[in-house]
PDB file of C-alpha atoms in Angstrom:
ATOM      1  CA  UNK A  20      11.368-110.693-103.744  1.00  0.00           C
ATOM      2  CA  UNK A  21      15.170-109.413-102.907  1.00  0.00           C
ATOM      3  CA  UNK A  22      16.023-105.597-101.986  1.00  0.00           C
ATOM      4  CA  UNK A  23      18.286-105.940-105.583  1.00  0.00           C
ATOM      5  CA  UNK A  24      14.757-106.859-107.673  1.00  0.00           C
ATOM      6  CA  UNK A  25      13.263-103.439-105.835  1.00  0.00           C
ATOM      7  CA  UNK A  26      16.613-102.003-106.769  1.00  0.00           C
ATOM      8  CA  UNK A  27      16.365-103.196-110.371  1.00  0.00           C
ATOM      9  CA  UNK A  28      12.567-101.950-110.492  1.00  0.00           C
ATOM     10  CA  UNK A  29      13.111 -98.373-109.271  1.00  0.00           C
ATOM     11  CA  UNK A  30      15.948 -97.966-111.567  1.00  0.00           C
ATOM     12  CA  UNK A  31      14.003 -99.246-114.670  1.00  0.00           C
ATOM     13  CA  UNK A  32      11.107 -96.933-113.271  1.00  0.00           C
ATOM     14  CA  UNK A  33      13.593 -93.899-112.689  1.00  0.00           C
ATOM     15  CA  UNK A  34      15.145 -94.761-115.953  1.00  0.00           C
ATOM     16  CA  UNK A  35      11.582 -94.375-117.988  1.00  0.00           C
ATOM     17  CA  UNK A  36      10.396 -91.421-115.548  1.00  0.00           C
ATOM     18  CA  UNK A  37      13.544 -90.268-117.297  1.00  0.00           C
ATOM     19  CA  UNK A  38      13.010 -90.796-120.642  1.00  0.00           C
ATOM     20  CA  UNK A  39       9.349 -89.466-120.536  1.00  0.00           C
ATOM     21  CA  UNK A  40      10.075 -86.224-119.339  1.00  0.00           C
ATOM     22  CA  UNK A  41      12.847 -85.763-122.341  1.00  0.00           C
ATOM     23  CA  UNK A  42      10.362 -86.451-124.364  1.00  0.00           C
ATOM     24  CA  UNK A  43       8.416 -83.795-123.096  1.00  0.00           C
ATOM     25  CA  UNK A  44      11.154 -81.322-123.232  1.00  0.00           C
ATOM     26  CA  UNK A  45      12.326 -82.153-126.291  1.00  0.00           C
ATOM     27  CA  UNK A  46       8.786 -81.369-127.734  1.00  0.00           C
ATOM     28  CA  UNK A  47       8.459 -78.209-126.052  1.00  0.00           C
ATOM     29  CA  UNK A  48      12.213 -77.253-127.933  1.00  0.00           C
ATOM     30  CA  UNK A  49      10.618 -78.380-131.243  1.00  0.00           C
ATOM     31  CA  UNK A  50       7.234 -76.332-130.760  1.00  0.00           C
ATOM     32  CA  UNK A  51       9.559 -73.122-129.719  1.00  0.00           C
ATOM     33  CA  UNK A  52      11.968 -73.789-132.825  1.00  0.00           C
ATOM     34  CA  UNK A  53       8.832 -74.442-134.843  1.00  0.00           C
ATOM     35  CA  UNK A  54       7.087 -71.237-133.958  1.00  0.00           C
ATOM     36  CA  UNK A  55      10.781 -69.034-134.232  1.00  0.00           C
ATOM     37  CA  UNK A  56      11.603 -70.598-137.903  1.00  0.00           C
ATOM     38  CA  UNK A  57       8.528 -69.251-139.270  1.00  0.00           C
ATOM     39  CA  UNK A  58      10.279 -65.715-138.258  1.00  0.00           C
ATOM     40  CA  UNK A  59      12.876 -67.154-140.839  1.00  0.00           C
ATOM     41  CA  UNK A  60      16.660 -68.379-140.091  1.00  0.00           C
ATOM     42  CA  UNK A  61      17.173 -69.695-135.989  1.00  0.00           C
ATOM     43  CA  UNK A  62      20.504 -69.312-135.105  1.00  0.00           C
ATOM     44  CA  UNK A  63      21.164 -72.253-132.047  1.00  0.00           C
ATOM     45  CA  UNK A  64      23.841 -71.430-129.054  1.00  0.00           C
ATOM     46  CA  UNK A  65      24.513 -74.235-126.872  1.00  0.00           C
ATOM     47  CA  UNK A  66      25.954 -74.934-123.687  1.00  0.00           C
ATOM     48  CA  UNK A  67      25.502 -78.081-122.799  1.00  0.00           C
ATOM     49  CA  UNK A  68      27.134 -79.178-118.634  1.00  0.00           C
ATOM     50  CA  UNK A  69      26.499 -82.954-117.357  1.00  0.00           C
ATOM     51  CA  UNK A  70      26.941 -81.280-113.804  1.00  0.00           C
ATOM     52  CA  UNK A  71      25.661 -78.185-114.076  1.00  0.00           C
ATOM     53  CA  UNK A  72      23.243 -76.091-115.415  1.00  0.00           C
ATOM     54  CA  UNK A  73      22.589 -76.618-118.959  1.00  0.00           C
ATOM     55  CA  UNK A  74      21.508 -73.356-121.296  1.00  0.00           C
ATOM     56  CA  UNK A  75      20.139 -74.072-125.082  1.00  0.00           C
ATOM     57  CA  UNK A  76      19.879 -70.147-126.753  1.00  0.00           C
ATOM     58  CA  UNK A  77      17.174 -69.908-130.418  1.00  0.00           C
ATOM     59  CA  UNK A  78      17.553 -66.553-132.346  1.00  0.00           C
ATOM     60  CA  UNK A  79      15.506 -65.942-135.078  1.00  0.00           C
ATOM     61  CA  UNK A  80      17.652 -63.804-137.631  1.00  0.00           C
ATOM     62  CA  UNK A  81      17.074 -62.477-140.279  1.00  0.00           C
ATOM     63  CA  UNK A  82      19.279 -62.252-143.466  1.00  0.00           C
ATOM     64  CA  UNK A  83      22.090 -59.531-141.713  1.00  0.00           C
ATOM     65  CA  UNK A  84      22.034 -61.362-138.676  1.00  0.00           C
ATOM     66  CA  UNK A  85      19.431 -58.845-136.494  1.00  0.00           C
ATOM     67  CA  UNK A  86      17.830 -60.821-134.022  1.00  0.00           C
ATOM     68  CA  UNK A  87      13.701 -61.064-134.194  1.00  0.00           C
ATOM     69  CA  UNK A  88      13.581 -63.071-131.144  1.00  0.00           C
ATOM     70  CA  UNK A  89      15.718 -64.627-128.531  1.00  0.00           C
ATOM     71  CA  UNK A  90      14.547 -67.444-126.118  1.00  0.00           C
ATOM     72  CA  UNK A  91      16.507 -69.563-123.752  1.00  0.00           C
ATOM     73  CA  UNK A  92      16.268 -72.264-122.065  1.00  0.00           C
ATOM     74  CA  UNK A  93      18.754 -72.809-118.830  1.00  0.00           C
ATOM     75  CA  UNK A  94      18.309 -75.106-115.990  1.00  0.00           C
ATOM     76  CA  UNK A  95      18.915 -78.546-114.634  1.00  0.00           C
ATOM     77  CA  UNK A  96      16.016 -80.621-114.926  1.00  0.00           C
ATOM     78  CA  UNK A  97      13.887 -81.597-117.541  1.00  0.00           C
ATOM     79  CA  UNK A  98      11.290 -79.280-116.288  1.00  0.00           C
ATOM     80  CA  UNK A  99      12.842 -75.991-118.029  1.00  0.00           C
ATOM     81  CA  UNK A 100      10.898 -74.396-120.463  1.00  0.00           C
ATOM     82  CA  UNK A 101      11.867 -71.890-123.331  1.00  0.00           C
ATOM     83  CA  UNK A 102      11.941 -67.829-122.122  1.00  0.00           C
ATOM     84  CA  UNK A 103      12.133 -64.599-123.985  1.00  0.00           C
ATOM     85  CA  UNK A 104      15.431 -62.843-123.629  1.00  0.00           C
ATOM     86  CA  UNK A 105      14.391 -59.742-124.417  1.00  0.00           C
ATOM     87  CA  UNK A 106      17.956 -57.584-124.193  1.00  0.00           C
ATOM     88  CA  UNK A 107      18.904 -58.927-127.074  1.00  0.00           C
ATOM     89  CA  UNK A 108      15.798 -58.257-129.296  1.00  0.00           C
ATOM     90  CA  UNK A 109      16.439 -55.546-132.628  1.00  0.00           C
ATOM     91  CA  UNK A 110      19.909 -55.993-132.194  1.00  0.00           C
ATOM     92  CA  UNK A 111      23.098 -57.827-134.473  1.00  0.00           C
ATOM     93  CA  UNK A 112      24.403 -61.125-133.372  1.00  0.00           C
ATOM     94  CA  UNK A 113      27.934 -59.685-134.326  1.00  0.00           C
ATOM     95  CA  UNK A 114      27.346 -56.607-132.222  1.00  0.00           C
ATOM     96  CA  UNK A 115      26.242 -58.358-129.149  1.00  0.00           C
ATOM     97  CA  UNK A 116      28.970 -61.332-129.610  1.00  0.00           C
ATOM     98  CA  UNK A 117      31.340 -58.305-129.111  1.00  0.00           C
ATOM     99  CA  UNK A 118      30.207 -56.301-127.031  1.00  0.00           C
ATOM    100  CA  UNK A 119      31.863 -56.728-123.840  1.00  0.00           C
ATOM    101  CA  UNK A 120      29.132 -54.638-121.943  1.00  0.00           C
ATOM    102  CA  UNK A 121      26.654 -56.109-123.259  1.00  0.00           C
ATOM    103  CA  UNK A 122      28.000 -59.933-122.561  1.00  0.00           C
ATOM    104  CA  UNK A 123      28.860 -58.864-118.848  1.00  0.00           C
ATOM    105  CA  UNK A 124      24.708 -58.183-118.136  1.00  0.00           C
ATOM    106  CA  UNK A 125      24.255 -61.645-118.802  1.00  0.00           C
ATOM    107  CA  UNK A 126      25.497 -65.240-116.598  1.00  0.00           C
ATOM    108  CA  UNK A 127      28.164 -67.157-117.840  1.00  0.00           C
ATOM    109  CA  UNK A 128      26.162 -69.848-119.290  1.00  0.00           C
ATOM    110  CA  UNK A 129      24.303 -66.931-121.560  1.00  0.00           C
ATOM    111  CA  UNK A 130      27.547 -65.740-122.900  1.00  0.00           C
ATOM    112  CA  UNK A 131      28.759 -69.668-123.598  1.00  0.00           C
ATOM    113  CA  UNK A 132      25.726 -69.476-125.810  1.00  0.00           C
ATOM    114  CA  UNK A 133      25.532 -66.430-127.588  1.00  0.00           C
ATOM    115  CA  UNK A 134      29.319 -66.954-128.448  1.00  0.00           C
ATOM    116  CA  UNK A 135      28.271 -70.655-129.854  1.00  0.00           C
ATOM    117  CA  UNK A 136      25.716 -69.155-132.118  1.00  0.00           C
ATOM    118  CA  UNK A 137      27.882 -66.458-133.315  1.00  0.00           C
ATOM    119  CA  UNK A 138      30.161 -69.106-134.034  1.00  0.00           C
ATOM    120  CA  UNK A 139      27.312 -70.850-135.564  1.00  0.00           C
ATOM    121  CA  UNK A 140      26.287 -67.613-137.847  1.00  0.00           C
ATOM    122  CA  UNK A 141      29.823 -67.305-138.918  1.00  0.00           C
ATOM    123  CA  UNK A 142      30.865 -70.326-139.837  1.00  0.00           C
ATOM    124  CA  UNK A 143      27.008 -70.568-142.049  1.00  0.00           C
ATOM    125  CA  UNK A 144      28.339 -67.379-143.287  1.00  0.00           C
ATOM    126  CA  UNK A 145      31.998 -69.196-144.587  1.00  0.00           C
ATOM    127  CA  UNK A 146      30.735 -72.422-145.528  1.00  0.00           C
ATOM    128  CA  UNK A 147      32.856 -73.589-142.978  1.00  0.00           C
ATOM    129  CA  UNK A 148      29.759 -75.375-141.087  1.00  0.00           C
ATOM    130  CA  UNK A 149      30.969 -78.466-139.339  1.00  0.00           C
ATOM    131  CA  UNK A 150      29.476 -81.770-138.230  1.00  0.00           C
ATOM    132  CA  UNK A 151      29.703 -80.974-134.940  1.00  0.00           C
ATOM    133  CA  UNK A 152      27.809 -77.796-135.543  1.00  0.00           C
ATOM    134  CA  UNK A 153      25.049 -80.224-137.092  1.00  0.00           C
ATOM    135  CA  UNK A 154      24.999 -83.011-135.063  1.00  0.00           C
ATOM    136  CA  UNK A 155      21.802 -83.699-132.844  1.00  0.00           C
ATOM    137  CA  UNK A 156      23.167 -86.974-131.426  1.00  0.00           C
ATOM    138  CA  UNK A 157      22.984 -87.150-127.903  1.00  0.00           C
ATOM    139  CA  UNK A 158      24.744 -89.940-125.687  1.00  0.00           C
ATOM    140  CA  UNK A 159      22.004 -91.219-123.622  1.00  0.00           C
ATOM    141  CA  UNK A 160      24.584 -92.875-121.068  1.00  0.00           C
ATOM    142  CA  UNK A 161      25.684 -89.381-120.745  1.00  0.00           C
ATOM    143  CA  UNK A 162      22.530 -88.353-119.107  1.00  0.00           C
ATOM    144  CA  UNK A 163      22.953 -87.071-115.513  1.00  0.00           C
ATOM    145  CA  UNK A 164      20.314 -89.874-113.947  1.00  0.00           C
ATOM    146  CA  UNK A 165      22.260 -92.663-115.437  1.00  0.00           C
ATOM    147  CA  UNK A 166      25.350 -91.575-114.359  1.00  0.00           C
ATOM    148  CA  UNK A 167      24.253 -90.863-111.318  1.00  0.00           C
ATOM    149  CA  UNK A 168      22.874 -94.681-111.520  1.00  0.00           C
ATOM    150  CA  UNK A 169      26.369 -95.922-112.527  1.00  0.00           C
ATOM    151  CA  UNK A 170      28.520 -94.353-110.104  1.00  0.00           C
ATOM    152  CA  UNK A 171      25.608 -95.411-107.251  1.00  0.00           C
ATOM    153  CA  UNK A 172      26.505 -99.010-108.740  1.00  0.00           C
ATOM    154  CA  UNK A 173      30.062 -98.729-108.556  1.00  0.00           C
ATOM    155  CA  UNK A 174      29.841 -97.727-105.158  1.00  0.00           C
ATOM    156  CA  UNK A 175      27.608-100.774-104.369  1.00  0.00           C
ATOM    157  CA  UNK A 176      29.799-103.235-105.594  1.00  0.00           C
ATOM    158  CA  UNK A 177      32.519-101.704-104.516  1.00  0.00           C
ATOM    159  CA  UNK A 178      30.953-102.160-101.229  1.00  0.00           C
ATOM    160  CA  UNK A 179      30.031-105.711-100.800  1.00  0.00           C
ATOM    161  CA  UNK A 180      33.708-106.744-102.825  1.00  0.00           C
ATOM    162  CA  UNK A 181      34.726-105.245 -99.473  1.00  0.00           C
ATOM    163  CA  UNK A 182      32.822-106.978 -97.387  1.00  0.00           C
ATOM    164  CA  UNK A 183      33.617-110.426 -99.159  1.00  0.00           C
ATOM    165  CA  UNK A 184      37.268-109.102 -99.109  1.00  0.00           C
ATOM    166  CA  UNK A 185      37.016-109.231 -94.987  1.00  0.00           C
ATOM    167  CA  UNK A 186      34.946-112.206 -94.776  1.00  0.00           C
ATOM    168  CA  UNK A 187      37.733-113.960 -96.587  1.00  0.00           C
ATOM    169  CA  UNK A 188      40.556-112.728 -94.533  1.00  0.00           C
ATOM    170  CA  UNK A 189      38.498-113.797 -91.299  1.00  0.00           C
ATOM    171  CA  UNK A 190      39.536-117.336 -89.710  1.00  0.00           C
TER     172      UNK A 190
END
């Protein structure tokens, strides 16, 4: 067998390994959201980065918007797990949102999300809720493996185009 069927086989292999873990995470974000709704409403902040470090927020609310419980989950790989955000326990989702003391003792990533899910809250509040706000859908040639995977590709064939390129030109 060639170096490209290895190639294919550890990218089909990396390409599972990827998928598996997902799964994984994604069931440990449905066991957390499981366990919050029974609180009552969860208010959802996202931040999602292809590059960086991704942060999901859950709040469980209740009717005025005081949050029961806040857990977050921020981190590159797939094996980040939910964590209790305790500063923002017994307070208002409005207060915090702002409250510029408040959003300056957390990272930047926290404040993307807490400002998403008072967006969130509000627009629930309006009626104004949009499909974006809705939509689960998630690109899975977005993924950070498989672009890593594509740009690797690119750069092979841009590689040996070059190196047919020169053995053209030589006499």
């Amino acid at each position: 067998m060639g170096p490209l069927v290895y190639l294919g086989l550890m990218l089909v292999a990396a390409f599972l390994l990827q998928g598996l873990f997902g799964f994984i995470q994604i069931k440990n974000f449905s066991e957390n959201y499981r366990i919050m709704r029974q609180q009552g409403r969860v208010l959802i902040g996202k931040n999602p980065k292809r590059f960086q470090s991704g942060t999901l927020l859950l709040l469980a609310i209740d009717q005025d918007g005081n949050i029961e419980e806040a857990r977050i989950m921020k981190g590159v790989t797939v094996f980040v797990k939910f964590k209790p955000l305790p500063i923002m326990i017994g307070r208002n989702i409005a207060d915090i949102a702002t409250d510029y003391g408040t959003m300056m003792t957390v990272d930047r990533l926290t404040r993307g999300c807490v400002l998403n899910a008072y967006r969130n809250f509000i627009n629930f509040r309006t009626n104004q809720l949009a499909y974006e706000d809705l939509d689960t859908n998630t690109n899975i040639f977005a993924m950070p493996l498989l672009t890593q995977m594509k740009s690797g590709w690119y750069w092979i064939t841009s590689k040996l185009q070059e190196r047919t390129d020169m053995r053209r030109r030589e006499p």
